[in-house]
CSV table of C-alpha atoms and ligand atoms in Angstrom, one decimal:
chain,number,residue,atom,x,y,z
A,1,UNK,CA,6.3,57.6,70.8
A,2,UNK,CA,7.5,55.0,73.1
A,3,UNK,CA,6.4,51.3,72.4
A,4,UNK,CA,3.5,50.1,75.1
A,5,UNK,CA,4.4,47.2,77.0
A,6,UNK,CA,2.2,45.5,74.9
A,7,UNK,CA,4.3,46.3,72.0
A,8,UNK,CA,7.4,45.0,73.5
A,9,UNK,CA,5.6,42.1,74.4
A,10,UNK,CA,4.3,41.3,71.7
A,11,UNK,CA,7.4,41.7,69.7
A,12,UNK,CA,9.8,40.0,72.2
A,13,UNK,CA,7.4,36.8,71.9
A,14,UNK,CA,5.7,37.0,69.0
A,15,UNK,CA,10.0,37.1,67.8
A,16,UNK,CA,10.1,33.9,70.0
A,17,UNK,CA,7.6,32.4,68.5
A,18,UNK,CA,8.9,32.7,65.3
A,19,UNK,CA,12.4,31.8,65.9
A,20,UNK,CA,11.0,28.7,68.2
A,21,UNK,CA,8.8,27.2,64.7
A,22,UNK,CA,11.1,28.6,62.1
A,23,UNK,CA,14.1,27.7,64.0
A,24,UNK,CA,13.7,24.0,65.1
A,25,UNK,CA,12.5,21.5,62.4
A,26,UNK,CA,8.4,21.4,63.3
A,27,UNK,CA,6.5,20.0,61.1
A,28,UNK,CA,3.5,22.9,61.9
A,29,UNK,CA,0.8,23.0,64.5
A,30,UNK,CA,-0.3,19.7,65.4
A,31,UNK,CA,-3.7,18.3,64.8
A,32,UNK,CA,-4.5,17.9,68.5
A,33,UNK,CA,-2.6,20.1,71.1
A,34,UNK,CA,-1.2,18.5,73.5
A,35,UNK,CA,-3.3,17.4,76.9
A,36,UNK,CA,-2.7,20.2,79.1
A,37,UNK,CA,-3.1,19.8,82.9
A,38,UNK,CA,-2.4,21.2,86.4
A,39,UNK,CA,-1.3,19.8,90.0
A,40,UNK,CA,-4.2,20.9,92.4
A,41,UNK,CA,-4.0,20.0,96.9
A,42,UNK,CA,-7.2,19.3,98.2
A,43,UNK,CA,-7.5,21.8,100.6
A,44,UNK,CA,-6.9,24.3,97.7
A,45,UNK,CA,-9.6,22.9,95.7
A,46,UNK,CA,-12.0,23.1,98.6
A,47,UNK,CA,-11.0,26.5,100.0
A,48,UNK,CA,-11.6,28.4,96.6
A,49,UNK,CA,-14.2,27.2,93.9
A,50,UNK,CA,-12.6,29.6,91.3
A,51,UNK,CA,-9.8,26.7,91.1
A,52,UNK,CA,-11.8,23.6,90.2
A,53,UNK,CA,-13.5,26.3,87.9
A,54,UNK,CA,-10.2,27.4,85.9
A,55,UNK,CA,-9.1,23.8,86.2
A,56,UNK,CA,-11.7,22.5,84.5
A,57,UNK,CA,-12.5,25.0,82.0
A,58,UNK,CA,-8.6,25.1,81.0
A,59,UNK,CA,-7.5,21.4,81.3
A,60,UNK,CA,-7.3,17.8,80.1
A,61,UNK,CA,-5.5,16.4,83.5
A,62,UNK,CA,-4.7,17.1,87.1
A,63,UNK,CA,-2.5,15.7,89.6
A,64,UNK,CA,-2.8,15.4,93.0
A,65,UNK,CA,-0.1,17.4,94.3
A,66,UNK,CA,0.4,15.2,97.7
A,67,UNK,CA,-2.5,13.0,98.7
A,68,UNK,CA,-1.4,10.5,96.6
A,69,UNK,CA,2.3,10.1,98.7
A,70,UNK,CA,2.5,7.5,101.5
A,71,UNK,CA,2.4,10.1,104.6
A,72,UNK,CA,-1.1,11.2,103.4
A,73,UNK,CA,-2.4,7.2,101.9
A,74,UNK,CA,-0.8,5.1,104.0
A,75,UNK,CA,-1.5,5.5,108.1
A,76,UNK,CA,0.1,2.3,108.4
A,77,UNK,CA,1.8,-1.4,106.5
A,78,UNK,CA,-1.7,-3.0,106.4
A,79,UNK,CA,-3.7,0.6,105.9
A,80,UNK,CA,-4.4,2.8,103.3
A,81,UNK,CA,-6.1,6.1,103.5
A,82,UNK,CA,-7.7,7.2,99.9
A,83,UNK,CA,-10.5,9.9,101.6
A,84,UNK,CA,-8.1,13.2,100.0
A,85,UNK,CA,-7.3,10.9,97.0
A,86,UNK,CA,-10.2,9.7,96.2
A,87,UNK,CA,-11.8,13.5,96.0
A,88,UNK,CA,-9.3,14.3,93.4
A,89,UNK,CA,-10.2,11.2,91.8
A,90,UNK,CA,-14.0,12.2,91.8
A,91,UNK,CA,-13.0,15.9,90.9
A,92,UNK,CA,-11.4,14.5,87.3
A,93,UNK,CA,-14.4,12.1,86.8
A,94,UNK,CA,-17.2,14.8,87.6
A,95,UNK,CA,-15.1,16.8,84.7
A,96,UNK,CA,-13.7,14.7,82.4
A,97,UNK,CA,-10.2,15.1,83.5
A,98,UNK,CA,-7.9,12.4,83.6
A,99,UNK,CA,-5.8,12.0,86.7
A,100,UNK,CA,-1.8,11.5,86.7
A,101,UNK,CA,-1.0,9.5,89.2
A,102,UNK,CA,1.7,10.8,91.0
A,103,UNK,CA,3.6,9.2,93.0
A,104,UNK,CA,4.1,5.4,93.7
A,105,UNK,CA,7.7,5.4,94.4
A,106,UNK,CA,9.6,8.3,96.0
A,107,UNK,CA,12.7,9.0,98.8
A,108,UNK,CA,10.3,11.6,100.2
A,109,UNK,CA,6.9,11.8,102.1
A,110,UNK,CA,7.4,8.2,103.8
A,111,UNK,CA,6.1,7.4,107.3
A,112,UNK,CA,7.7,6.3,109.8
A,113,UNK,CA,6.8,2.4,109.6
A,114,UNK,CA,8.4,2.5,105.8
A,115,UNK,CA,11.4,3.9,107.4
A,116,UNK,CA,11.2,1.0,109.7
A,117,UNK,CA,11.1,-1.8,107.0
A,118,UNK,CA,14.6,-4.3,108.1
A,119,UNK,CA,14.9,-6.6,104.8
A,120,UNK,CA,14.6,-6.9,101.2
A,121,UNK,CA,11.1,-8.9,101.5
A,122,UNK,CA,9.7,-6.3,103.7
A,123,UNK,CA,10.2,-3.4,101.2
A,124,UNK,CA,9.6,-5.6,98.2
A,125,UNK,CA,6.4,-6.6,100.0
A,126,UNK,CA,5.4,-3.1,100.6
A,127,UNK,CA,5.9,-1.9,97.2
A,128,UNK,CA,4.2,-4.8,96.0
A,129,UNK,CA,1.1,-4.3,98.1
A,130,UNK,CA,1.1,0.0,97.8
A,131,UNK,CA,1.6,0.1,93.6
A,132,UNK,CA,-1.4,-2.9,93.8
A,133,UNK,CA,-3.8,-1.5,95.5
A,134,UNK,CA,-3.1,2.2,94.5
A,135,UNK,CA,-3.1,2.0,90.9
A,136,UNK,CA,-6.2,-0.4,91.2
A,137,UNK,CA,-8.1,1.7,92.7
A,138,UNK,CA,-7.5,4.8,90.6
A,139,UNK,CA,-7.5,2.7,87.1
A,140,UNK,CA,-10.2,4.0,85.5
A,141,UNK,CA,-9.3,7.9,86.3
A,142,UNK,CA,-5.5,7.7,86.2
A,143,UNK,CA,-4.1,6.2,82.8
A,144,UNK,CA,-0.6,7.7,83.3
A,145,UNK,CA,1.4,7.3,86.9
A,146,UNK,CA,4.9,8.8,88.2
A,147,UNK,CA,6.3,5.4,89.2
A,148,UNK,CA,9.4,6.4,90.5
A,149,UNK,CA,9.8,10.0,91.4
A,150,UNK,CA,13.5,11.3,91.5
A,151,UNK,CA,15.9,8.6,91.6
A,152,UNK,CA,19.0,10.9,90.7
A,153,UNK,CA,20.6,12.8,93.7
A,154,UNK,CA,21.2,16.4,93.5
A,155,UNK,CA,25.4,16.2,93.5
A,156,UNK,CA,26.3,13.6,90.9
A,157,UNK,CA,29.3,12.2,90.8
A,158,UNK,CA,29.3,9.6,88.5
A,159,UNK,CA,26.2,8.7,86.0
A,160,UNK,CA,25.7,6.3,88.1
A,161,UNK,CA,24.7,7.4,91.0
A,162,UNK,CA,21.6,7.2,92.3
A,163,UNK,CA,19.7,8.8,95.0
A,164,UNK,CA,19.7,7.0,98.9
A,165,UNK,CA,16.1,5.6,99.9
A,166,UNK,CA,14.9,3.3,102.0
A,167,UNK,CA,13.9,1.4,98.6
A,168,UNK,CA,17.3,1.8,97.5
A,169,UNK,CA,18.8,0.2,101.0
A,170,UNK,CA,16.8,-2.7,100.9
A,171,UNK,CA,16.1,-3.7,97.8
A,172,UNK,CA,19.3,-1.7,96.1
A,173,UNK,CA,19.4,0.2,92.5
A,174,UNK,CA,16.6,-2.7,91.2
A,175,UNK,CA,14.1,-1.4,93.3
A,176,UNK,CA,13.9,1.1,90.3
A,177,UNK,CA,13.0,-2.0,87.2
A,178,UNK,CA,10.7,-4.1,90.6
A,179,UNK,CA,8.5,-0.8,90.7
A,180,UNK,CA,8.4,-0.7,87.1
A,181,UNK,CA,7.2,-4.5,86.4
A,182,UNK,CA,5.5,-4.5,89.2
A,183,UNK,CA,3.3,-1.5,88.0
A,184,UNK,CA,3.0,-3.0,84.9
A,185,UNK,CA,1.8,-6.4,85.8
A,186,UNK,CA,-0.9,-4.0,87.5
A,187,UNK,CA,-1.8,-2.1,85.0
A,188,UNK,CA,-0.2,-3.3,81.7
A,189,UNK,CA,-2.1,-0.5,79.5
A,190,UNK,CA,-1.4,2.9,82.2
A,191,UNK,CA,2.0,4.6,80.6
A,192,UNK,CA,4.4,4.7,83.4
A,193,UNK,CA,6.8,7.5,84.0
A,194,UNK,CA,10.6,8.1,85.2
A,195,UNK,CA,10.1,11.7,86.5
A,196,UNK,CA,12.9,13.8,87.7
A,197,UNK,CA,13.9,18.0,88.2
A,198,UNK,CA,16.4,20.0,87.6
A,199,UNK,CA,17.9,18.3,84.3
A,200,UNK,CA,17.2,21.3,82.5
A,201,UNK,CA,19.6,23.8,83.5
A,202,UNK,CA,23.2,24.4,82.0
A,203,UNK,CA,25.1,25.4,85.2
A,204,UNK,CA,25.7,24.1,88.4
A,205,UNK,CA,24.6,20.6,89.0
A,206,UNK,CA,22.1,20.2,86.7
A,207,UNK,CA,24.4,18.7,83.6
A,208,UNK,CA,25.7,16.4,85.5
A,209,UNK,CA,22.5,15.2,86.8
A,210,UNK,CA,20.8,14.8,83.4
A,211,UNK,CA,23.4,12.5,82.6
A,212,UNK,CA,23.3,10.3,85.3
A,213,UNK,CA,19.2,10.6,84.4
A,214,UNK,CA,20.2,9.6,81.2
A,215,UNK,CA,22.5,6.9,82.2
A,216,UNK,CA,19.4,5.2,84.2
A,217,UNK,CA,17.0,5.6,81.4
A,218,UNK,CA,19.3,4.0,79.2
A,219,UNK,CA,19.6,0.7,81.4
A,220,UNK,CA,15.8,0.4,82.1
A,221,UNK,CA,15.4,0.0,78.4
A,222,UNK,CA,18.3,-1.9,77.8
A,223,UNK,CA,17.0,-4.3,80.1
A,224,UNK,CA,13.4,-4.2,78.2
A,225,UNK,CA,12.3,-2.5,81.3
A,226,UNK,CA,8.3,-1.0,81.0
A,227,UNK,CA,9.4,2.5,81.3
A,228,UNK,CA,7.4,4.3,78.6
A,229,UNK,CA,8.0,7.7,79.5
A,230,UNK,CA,10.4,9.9,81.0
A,231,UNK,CA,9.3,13.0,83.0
A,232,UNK,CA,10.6,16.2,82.7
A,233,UNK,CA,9.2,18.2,86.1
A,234,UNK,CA,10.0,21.6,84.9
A,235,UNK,CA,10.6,23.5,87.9
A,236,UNK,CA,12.5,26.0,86.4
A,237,UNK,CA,14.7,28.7,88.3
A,238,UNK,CA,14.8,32.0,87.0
A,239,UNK,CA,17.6,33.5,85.8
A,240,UNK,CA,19.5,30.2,85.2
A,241,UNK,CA,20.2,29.5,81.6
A,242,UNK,CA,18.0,26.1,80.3
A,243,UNK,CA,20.4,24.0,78.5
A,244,UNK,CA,18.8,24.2,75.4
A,245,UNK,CA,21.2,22.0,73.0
A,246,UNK,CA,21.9,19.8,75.3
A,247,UNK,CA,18.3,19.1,77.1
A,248,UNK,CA,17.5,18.9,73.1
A,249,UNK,CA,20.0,16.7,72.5
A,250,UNK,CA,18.6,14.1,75.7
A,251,UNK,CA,15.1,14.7,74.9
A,252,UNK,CA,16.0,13.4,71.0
A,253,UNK,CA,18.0,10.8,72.7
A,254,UNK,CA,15.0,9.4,75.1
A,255,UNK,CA,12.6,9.6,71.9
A,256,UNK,CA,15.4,7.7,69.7
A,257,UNK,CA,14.7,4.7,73.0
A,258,UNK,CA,10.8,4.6,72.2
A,259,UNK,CA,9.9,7.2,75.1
A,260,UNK,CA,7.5,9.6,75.2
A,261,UNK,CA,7.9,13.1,77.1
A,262,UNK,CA,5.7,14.7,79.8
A,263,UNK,CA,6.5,17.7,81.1
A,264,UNK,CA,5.1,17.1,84.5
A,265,UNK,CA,5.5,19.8,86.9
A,266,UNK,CA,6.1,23.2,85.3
A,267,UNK,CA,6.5,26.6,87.1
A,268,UNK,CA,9.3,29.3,87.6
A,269,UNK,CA,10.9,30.0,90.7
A,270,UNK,CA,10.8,33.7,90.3
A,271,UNK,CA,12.7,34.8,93.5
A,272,UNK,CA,15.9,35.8,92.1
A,273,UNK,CA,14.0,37.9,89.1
A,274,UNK,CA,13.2,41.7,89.2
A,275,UNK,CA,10.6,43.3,91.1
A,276,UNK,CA,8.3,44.9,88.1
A,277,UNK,CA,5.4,42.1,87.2
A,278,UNK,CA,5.3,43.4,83.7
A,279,UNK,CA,9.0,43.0,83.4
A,280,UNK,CA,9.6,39.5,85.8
A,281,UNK,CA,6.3,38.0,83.6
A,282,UNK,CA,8.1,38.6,80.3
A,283,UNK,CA,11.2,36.8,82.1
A,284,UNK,CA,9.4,34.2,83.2
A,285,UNK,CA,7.5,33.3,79.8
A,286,UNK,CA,10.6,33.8,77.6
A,287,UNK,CA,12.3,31.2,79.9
A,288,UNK,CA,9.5,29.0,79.7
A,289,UNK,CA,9.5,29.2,75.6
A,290,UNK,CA,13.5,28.7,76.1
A,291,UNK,CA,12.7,25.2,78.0
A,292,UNK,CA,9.4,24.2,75.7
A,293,UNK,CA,11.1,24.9,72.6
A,294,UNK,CA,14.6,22.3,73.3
A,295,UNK,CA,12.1,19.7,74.7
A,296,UNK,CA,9.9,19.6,71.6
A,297,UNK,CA,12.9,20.6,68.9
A,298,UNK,CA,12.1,16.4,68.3
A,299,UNK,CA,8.6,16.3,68.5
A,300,UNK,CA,6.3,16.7,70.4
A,301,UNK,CA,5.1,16.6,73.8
A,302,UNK,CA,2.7,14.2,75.5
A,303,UNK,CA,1.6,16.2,77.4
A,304,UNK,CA,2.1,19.8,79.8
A,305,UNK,CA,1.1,20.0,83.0
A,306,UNK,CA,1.7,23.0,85.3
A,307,UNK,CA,2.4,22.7,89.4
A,308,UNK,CA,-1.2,24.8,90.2
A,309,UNK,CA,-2.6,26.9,87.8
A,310,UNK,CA,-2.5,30.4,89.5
A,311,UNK,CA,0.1,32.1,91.6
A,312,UNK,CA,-2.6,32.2,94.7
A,313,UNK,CA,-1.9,28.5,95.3
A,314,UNK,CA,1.8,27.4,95.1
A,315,UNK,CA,4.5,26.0,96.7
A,316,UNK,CA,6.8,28.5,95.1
A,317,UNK,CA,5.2,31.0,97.7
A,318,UNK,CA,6.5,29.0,100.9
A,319,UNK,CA,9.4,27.7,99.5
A,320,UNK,CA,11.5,30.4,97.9
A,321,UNK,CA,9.8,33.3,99.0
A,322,UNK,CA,10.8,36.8,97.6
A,323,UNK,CA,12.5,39.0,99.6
A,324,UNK,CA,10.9,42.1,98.5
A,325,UNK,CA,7.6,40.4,99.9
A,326,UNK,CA,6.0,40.6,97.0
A,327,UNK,CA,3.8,37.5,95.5
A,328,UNK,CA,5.6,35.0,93.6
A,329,UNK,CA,4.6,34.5,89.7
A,330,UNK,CA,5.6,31.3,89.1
A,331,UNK,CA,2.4,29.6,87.2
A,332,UNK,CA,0.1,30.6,83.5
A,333,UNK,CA,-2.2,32.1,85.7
A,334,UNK,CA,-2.2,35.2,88.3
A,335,UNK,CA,-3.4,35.2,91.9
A,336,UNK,CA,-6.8,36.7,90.4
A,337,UNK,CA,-6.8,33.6,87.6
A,338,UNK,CA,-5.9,36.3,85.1
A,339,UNK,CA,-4.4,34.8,82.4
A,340,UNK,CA,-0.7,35.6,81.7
A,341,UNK,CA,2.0,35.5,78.8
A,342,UNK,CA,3.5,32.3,80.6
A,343,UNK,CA,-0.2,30.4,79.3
A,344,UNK,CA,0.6,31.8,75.8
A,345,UNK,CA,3.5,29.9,75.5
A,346,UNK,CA,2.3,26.8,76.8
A,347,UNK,CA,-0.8,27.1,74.0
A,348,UNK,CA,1.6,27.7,71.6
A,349,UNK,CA,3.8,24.4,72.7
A,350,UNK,CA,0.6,22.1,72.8
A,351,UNK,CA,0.3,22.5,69.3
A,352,UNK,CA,4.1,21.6,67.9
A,353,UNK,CA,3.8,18.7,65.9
B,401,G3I,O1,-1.3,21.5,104.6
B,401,G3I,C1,-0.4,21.5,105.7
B,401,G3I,C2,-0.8,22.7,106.7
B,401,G3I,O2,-2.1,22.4,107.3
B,401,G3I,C3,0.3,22.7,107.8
B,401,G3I,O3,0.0,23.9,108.6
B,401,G3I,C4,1.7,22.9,107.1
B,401,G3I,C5,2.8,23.1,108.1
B,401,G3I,O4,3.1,21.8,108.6
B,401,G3I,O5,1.9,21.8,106.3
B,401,G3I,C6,1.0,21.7,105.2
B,401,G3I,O6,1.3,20.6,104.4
B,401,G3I,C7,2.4,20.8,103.6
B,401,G3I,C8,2.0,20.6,102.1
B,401,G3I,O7,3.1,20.6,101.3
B,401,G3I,C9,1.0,21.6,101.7
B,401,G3I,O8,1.6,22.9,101.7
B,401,G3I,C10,3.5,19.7,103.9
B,401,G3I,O9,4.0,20.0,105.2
B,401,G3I,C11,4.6,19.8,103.0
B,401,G3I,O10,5.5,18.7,103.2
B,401,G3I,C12,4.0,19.6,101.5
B,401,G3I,O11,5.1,19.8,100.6
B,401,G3I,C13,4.9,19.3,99.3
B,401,G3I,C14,6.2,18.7,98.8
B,401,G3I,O12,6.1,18.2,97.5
B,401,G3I,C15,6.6,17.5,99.7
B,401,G3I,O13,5.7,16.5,99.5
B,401,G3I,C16,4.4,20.4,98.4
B,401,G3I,O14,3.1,20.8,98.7
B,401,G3I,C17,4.4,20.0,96.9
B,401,G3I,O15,4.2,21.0,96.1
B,401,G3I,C18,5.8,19.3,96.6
B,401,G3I,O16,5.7,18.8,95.3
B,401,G3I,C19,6.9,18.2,94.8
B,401,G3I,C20,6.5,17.0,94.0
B,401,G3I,O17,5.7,16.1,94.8
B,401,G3I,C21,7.7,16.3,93.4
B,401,G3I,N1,8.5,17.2,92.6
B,401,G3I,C22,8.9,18.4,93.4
B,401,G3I,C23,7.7,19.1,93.9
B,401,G3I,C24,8.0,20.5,94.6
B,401,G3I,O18,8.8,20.2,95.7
């Protein structure tokens, strides 16, 4: 008789699951899993109620996806609009979430005025005044902040290169260690986070860019800079090998400096894999326990947090939409919050010690 799906299933992972604790040197389940969390937008929140359900039944954190960026908090240089962030904020007290604050420094998401900033005090003044009164505001809720988002480029050419900004123009690479003391004259107890994507990946770019990742890590804390954790977004695209001994061999390396590791933003972009749901889930969950298991071959993490929490909300959907038209699968939980082999995995992960 054929094996059921669930057979296969369960020997393909449960095989994983062996090979993942046997195989790299844990030191068995840990005696608190992991915080796990989920990014959620506002208007996602507030258009189904099953989300803030699921998010708070299933999870320990939340990060607002966008209304913490400067197009949606900051109308103007002397204005701040908190109305979207502050309902994520009261969503994670009303459940006992904490809030990851994501982001205070970023290339992206900048209005116009910021693009408009002519000298080094103007930015530094900016910065100054945004990471103040942001991280103030939010301190009891968000313990943990994304302080600079992405400051690798895509095409690296040498480590060290680092990604064009208007920060970068004005202020050049330092504005990376300013928004780092800065925040951490603010807040000197929140954990502040380097976060980046694709540096898990063995092909293409994404080598070259963990390097240069590395590179930057490497001179924060060389210059004592308060960088205490390094971010790991985890947007992973299907069908592309994870470079599991070498994304080991960085995440041992950043651990080795004193930092601890988030994985911030995990999903699969699922375009590229097959049609079938039973088959692309399995794909997606084994690449997903390929990725977990190199970032916590050196211990564990600090915490894994997913971008959504079911496929019915997720950028995935807009932005690498399948051409067979059918839904992207690129989070633990389906479009009908059914759970899926991809939450397994992350249970399983929580607990590494
Ligand atoms: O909600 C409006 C909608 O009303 C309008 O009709 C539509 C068309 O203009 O735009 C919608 O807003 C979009 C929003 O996503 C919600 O879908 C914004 O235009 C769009 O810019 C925004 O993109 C976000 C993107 O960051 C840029 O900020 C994505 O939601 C968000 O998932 C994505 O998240 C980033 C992280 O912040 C950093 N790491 C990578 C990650 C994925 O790109």
């Amino acid at each position: 008789m054929e094996p059921t799906r669930r057979d296969i299933l369960a020997l393909g992972l449960a095989a994983g699951a062996c090979a993942a604790v046997g195989g790299a040197a844990h030191a068995g389940p840990a005696a608190r899993p992991a915080p796990f969390g989920a990014a959620v937008y506002l208007p996602d929140l507030e258009a189904d109620p099953r989300l803030g359900a699921a998010i708070a039944a299933r999870c320990q954190r939340v990060t607002p996806v966008n209304e913490l960026k400067w197009t949606y908090s900051r109308p103007g240089p002397d204005a701040f609009d908190f109305a979207a962030g502050d309902r994520i904020a009261d969503f994670a007290r009303a459940n006992g979430l904490a809030m990851h604050g994501h982001t205070l420094v970023w290339y992206a998401e900048l209005p116009d005025w910021v693009n408009a900033l002519s000298s080094a005090a103007e930015a530094e003044a900016a910065l100054a005044k945004h990471i103040e009164t942001t991280m103030l505001r939010y301190r009891d809720v968000a313990r943990s902040w994304d302080v600079v988002n992405e400051p690798i480029p895509d095409v690296v050419r040498r480590p060290t290169d680092r990604r064009d900004s208007p920060w970068r123009a004005l202020l050049g690479d330092g504005y990376i260690e300013r928004a780092f003391r800065l925040a951490h004259e603010i807040d000197p107890d929140a954990q502040l986070v380097i976060n980046e994507y694709d540096v898990e990946h063995a092909t293409e770019y994404f080598p070259a860019k963990r390097r240069a990742f590395a590179h930057l890590i490497r001179e924060l804390v060389e210059k004592d800079v308060p960088v205490h954790a390094v971010g790991l977004q985890g947007h992973l695209r299907g069908g592309v090998p994870i470079d599991s001994e070498e994304l080991a061999e960085f995440v041992a390396e950043m651990r080795g400096l004193g930092l601890k590791i988030l994985v911030t933003e995990l999903d699969v972009i699922d375009a590229a894999l097959p049609t079938p749901i039973e088959e692309r889930d399995v794909l997606v969950a084994r690449q997903v326990e390929e990725f977990l298991e190199a970032v916590t071959s050196s211990g564990p993490l600090d915490s894994i947090t997913t971008w959504g929490l079911t496929d019915r909300f997720t950028w995935i959907g807009w932005a690498y939409k399948r051409i067979d038209g059918t839904g992207n699968r690129p989070l633990p939980l389906d479009a009908d919050y059914r759970p899926k082999l991809m939450l397994d995995v992350i249970e399983r992960f929580r607990r590494v010690a």
